Short mmCIF file of C-alpha atoms and ligand atoms in Angstrom, two decimals:
data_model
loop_
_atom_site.label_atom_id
_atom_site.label_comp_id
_atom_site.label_asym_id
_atom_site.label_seq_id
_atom_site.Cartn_x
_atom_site.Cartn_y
_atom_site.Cartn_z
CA UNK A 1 -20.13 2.32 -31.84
CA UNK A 2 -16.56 2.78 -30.17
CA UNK A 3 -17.16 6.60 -30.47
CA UNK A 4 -20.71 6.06 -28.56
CA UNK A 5 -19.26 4.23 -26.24
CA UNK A 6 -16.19 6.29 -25.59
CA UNK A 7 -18.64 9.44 -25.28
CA UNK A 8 -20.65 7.18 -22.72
CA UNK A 9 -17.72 6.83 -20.80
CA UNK A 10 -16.59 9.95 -20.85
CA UNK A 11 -20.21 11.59 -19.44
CA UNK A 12 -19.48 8.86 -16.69
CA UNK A 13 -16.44 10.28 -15.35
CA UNK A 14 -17.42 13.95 -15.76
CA UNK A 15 -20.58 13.14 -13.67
CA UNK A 16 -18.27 11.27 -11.09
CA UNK A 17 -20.22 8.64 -11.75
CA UNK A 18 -19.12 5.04 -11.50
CA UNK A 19 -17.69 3.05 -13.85
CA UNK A 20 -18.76 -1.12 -13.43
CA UNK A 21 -17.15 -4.35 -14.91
CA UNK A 22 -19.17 -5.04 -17.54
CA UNK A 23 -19.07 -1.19 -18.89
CA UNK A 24 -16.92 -0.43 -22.12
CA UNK A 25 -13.80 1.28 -20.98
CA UNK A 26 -10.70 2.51 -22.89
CA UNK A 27 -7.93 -0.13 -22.85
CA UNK A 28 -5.88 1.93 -21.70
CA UNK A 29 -8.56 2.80 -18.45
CA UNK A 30 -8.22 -0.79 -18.20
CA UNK A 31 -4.37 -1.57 -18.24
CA UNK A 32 -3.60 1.28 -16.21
CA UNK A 33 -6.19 -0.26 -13.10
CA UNK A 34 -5.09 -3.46 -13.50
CA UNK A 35 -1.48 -2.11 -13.10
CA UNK A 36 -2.34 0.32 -9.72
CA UNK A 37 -4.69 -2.25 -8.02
CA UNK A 38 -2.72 -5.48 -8.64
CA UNK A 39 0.78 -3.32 -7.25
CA UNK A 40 -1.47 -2.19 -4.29
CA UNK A 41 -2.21 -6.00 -3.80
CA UNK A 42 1.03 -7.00 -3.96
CA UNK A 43 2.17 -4.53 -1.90
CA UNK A 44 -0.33 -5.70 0.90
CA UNK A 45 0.91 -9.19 0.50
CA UNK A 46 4.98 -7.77 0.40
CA UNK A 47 3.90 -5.89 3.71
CA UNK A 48 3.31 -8.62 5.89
CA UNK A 49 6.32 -9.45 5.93
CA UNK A 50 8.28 -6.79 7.87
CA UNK A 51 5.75 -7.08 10.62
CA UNK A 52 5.55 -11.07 10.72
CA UNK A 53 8.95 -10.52 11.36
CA UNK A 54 7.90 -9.82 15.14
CA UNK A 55 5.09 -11.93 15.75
CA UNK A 56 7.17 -14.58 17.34
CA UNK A 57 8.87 -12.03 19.57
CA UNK A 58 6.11 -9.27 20.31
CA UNK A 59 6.85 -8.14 24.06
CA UNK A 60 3.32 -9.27 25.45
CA UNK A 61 0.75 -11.94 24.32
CA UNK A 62 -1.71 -8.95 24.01
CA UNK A 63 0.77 -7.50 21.58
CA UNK A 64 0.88 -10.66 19.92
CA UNK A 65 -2.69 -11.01 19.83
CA UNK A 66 -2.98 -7.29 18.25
CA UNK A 67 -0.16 -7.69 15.80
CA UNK A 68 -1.51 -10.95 14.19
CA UNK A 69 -4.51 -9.64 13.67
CA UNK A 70 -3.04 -6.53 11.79
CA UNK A 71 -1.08 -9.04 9.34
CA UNK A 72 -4.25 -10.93 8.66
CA UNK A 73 -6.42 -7.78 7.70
CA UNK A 74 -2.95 -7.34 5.46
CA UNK A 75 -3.61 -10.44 3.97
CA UNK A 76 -7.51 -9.87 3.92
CA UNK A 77 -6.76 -6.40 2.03
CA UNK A 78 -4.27 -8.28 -1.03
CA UNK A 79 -7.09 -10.74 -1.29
CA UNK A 80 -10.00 -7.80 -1.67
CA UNK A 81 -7.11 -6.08 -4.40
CA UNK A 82 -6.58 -9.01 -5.97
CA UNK A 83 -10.29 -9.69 -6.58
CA UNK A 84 -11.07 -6.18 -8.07
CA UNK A 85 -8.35 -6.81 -10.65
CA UNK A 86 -9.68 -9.54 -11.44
CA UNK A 87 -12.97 -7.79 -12.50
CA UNK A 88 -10.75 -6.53 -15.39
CA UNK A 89 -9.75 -9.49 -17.47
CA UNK A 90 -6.61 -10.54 -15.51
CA UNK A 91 -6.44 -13.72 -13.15
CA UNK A 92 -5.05 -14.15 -9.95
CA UNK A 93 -2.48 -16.43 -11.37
CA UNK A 94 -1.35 -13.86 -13.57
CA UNK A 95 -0.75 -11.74 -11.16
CA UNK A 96 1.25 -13.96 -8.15
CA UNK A 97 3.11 -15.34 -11.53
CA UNK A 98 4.16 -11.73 -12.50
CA UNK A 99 4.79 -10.88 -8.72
CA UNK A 100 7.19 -14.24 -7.44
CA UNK A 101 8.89 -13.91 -11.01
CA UNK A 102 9.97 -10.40 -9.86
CA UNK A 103 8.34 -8.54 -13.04
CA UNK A 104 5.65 -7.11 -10.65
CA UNK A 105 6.08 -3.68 -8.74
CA UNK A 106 4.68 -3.24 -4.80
CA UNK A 107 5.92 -0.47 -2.72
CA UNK A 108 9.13 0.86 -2.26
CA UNK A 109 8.68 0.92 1.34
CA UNK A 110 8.51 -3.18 2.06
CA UNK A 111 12.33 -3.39 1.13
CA UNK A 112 13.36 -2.07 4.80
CA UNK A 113 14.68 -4.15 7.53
CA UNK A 114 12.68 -4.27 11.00
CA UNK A 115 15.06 -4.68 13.66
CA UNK A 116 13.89 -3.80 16.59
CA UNK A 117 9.92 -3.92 18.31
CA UNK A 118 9.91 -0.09 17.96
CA UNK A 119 9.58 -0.66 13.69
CA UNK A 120 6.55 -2.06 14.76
CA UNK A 121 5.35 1.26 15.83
CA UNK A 122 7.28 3.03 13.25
CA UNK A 123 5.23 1.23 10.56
CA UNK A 124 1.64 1.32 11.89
CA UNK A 125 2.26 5.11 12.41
CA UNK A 126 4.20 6.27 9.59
CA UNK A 127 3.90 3.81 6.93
CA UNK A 128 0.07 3.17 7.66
CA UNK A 129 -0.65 6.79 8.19
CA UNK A 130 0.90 7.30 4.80
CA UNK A 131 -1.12 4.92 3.27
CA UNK A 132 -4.28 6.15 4.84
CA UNK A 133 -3.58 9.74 3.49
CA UNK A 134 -3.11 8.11 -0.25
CA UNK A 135 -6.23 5.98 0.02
CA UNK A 136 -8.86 7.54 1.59
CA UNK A 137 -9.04 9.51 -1.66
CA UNK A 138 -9.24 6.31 -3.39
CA UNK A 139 -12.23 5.57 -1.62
CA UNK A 140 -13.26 7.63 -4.44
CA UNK A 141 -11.84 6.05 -7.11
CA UNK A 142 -13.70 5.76 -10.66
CA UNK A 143 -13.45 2.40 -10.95
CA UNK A 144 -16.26 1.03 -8.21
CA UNK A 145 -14.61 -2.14 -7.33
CA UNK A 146 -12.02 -0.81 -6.69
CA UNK A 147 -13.32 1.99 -4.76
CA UNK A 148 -15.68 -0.12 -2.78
CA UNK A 149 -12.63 -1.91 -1.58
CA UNK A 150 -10.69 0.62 -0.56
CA UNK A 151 -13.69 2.14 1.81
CA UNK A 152 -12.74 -1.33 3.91
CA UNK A 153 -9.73 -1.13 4.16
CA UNK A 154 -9.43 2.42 4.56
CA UNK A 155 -11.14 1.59 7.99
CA UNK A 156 -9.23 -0.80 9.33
CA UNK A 157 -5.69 0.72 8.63
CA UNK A 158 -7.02 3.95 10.95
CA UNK A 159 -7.05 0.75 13.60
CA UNK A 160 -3.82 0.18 12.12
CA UNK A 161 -2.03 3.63 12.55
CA UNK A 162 -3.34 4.04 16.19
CA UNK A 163 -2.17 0.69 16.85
CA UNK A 164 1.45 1.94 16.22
CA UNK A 165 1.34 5.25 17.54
CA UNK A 166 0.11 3.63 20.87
CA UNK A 167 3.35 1.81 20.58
CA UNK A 168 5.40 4.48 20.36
CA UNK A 169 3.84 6.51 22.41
CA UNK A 170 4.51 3.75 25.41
CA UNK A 171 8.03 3.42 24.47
CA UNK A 172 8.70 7.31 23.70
CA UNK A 173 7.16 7.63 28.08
CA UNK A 174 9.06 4.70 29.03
CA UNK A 175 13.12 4.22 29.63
CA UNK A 176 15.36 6.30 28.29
CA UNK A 177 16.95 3.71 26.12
CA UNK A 178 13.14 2.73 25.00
CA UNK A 179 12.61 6.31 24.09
CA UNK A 180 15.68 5.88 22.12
CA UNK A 181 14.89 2.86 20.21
CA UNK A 182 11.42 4.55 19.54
CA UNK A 183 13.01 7.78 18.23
CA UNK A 184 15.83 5.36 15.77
CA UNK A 185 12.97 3.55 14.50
CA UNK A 186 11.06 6.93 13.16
CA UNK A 187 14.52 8.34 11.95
CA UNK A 188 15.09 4.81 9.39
CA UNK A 189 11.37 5.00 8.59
CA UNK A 190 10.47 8.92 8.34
CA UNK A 191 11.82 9.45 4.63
CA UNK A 192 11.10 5.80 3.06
CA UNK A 193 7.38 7.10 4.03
CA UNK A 194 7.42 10.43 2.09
CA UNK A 195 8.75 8.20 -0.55
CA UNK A 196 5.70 5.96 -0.76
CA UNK A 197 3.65 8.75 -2.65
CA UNK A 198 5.79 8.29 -5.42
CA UNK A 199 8.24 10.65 -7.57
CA UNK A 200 7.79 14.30 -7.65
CA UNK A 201 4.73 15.42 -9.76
CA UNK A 202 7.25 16.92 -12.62
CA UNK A 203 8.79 13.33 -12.95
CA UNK A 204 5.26 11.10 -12.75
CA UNK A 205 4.45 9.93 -15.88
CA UNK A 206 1.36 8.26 -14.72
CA UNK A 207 -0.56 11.19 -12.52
CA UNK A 208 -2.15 13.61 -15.55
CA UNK A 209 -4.11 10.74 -16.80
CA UNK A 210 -5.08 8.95 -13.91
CA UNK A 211 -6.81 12.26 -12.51
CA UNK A 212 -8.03 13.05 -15.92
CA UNK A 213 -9.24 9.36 -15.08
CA UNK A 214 -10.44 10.11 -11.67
CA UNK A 215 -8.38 7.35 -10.41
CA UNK A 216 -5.67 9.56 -8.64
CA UNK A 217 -8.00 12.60 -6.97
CA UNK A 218 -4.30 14.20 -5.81
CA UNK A 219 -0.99 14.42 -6.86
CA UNK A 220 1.77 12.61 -5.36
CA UNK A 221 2.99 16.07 -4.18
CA UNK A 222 -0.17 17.20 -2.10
CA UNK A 223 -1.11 14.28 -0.69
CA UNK A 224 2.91 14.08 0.74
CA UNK A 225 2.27 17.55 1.73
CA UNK A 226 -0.55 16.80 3.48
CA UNK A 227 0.82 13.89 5.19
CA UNK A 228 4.16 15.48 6.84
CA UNK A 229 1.53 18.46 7.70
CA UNK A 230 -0.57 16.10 9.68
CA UNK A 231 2.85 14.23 11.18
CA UNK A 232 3.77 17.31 12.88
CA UNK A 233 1.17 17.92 15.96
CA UNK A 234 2.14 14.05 16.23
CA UNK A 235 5.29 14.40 16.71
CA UNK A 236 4.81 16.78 19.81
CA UNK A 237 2.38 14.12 21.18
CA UNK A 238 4.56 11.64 20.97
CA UNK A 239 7.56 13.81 22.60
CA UNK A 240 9.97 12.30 19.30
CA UNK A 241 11.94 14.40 17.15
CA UNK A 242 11.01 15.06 13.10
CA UNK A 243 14.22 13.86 11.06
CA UNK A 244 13.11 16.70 8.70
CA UNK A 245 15.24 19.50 10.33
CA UNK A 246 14.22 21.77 6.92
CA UNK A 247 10.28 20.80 7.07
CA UNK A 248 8.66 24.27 6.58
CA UNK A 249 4.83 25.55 5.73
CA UNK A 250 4.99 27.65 3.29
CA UNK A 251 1.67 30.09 3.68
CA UNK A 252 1.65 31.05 -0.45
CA UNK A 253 0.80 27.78 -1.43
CA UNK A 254 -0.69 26.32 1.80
CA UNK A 255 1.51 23.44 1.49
CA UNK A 256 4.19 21.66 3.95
CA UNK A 257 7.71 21.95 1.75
CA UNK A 258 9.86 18.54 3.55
CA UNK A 259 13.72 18.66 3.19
CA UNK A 260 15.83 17.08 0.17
CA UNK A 261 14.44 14.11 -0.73
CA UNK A 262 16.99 10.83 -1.63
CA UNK A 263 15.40 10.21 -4.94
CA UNK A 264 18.51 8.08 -5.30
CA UNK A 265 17.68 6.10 -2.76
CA UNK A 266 14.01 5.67 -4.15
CA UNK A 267 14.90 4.72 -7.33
CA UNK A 268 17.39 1.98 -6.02
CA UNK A 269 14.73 0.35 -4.20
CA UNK A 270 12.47 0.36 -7.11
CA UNK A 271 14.92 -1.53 -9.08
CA UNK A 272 15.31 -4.00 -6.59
CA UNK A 273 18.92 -2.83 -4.91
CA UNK A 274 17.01 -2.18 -1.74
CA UNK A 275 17.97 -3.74 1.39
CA UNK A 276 15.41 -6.23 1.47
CA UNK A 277 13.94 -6.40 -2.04
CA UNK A 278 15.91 -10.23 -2.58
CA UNK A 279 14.32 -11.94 0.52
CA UNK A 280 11.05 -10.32 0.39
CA UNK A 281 10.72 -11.97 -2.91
CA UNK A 282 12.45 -14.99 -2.06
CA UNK A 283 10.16 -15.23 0.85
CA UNK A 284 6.86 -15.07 -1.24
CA UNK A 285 8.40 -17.35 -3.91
CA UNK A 286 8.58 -19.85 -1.24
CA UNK A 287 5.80 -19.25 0.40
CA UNK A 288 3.78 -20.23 -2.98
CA UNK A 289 5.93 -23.13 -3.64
CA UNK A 290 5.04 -24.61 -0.17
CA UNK A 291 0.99 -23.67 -0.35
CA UNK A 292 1.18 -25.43 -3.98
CA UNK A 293 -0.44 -28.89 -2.05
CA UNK A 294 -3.07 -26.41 -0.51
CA UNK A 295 -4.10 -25.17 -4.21
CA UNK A 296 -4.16 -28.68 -5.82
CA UNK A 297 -6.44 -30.33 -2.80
CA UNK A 298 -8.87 -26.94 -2.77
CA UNK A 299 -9.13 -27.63 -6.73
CA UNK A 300 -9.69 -31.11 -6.66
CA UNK A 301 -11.86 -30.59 -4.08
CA UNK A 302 -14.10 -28.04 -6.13
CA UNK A 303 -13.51 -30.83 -9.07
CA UNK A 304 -15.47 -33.61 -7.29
CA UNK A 305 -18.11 -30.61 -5.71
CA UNK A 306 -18.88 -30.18 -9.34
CA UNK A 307 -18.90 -33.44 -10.39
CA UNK A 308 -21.35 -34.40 -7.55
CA UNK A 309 -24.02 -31.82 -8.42
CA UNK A 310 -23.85 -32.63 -12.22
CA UNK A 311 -25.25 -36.44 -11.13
N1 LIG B 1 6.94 2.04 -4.64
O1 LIG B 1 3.67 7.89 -12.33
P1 LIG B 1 3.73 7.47 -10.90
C1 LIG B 1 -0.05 -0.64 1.96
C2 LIG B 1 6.17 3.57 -9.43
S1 LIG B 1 0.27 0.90 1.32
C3 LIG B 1 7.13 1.35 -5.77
O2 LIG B 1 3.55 8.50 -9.87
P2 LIG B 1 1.21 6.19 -10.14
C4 LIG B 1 -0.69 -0.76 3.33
C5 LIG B 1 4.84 3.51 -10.13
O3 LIG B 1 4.21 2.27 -9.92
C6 LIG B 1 1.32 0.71 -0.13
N2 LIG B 1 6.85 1.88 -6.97
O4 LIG B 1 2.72 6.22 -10.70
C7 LIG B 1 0.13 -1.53 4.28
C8 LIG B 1 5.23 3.77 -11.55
O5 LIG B 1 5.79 2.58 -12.10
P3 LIG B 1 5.12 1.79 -13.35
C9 LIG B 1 0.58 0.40 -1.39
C10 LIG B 1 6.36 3.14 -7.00
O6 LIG B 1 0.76 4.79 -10.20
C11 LIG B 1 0.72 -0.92 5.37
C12 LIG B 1 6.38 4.75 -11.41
O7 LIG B 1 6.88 4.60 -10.09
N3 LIG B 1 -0.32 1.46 -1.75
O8 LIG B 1 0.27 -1.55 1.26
C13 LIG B 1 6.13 3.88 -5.85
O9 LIG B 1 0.38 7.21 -10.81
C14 LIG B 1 1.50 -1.62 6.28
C15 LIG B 1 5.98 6.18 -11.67
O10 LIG B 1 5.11 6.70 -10.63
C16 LIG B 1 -0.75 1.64 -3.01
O11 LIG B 1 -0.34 0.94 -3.92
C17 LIG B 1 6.44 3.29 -4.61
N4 LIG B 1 6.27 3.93 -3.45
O12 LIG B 1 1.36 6.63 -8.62
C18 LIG B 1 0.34 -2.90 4.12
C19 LIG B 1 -1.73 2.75 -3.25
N5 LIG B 1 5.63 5.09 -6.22
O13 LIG B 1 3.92 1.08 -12.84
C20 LIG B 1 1.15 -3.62 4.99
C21 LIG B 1 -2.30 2.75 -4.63
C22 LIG B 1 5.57 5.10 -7.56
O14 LIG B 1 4.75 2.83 -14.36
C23 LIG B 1 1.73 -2.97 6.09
N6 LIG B 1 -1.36 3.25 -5.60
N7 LIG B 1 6.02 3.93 -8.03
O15 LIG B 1 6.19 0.83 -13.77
C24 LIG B 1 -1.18 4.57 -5.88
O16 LIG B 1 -1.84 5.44 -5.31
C25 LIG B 1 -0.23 4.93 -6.97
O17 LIG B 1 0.03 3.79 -7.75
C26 LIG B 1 1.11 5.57 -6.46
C27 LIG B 1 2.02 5.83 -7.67
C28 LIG B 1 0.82 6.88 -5.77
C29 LIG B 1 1.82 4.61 -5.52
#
């Protein structure tokens, strides 16, 4: 019966076909989801935190107005993750248990400090664009929750890019010492982008299986490719300089080669020696400590719902 069912599954990814909740599915299929969409969830509830950083302090109340909403769709897009992971067996205390007890990964790229407004732009360009480039293929995903999800969210972070490029695009016209601060903010968040794709495809344990999967539709190598290679016209808009002074196309394989990458640098971060990796997590830690009133009243609350309709 495992045998039929593994052969059913298997005619279900080679006909890019869905796969739904309640079909068999290797465990494997299984762990390795749970593991990509509850990182991408954490990651989405890590990543409000750089920008919440400047909500008390955006320049205008418009701004204000704009960059509150962009946190909440940040929040909206953890809760949509956390929900499709749930679809697989795990629960959503699992997963905040695994994430405030620091055994969880979410992207490298939520360990950098935000110091000035122009990170604000920095992020909704770079760090949004770069997550539009890896998720619009994810859109695709075999796993339909979880590409159903991403179709959402896909949509609003194109709001989100534009959102920061129109901020840098004011500053880069404006003073010379806004220009500046616009141009510093792309140089500390230019390569800590690239990074977000992941390692190298030679040194990625996961990628062969999750396209064989039709979870991953590219490596980590094109899709970084493609994402400096759409940068570049941008950059010109914008008037700012790339950081990457070695960023080439390279016509024989159609693909933008960047500069050395800090791999270094990458792997510190991912073992928690980034510059911001302690108070992001202490941040969320205490974040869930204070909400714990919030959790017990909703679930009495349900409690006595339930008890009502039973009489
Ligand atoms: N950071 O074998 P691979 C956003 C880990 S966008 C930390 O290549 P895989 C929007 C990886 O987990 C950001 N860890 O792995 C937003 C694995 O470790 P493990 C979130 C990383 O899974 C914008 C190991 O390295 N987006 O939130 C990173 O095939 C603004 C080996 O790597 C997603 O999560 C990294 N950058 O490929 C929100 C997208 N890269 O688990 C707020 C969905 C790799 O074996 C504000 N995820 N690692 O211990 C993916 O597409 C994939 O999981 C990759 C990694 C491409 C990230």
């Amino acid at each position: 019966d495992e045998l039929d069912a593994q052969q059913q599954f298997d005619a279900l990814i080679d006909a890019d076909q869905r796969i739904e909740p309640r079909d068999w599915m290797p465990d494997a299929y299984r762990r390795t989801l749970i593991r990509q969409i509850s990182q991408h969830a954490h990651s989405e509830i890590i990543g409000m935190q750089p920008e919440a950083n400047w909500i008390t302090r955006a320049p205008s109340l418009k701004r204000k107005a704009i960059l509150m909403a962009k946190v909440q769709d940040e929040a909206g897009h953890g809760l949509y993750l956390y929900s499709a992971a749930q679809t697989l067996g795990i629960t959503r205390d699992e997963m905040t248990e695994q994430l405030i007890a620091g055994r969880a990964r979410y992207s490298s790229i939520f360990n950098y400090l935000t110091p000035t407004w122009a990170d604000m732009g920095a992020i909704g360009w770079l760090v949004d664009g770069a997550a539009i480039c890896n998720q619009v293929p994810l859109c695709r995903a075999s796993y339909g929750p979880y590409g159903r999800a991403m179709v959402r969210i896909c949509k609003e972070e194109s709001f989100h890019q534009r959102q920061g490029f129109e901020i840098l695009l004011e500053l880069a016209q404006g003073t010379p010492a806004q220009k500046r601060m616009a141009q510093d903010a792309v140089n500390r968040w230019y390569w800590p982008s690239i990074m977000m794709f992941g390692p190298p495809d030679d040194d990625s344990p996961n990628s062969a299986q999750s396209m064989a999967w039709k979870i991953k539709r590219f490596s980590n190598d094109e899709l970084r490719s493609r994402f400096v290679g759409m940068l570049v016209p941008q950059f010109e808009a914008l008037g700012l300089e790339c950081p990457d002074k070695d960023l080439r196309f390279d016509e024989e394989s159609g693909r933008w080669i960047t500069g050395p990458i800090d791999w270094d640098e990458f792997q510190a971060v991912l073992d928690g020696r980034g510059p911001m990796n302690s108070q992001r997590l202490r941040h969320r830690r205490e974040a869930h400590e204070s909400g714990a009133w919030v959790r017990e009243a909703a679930a009495e609350y349900a409690r006595k719902q339930q008890e009502k309709a039973r009489f």
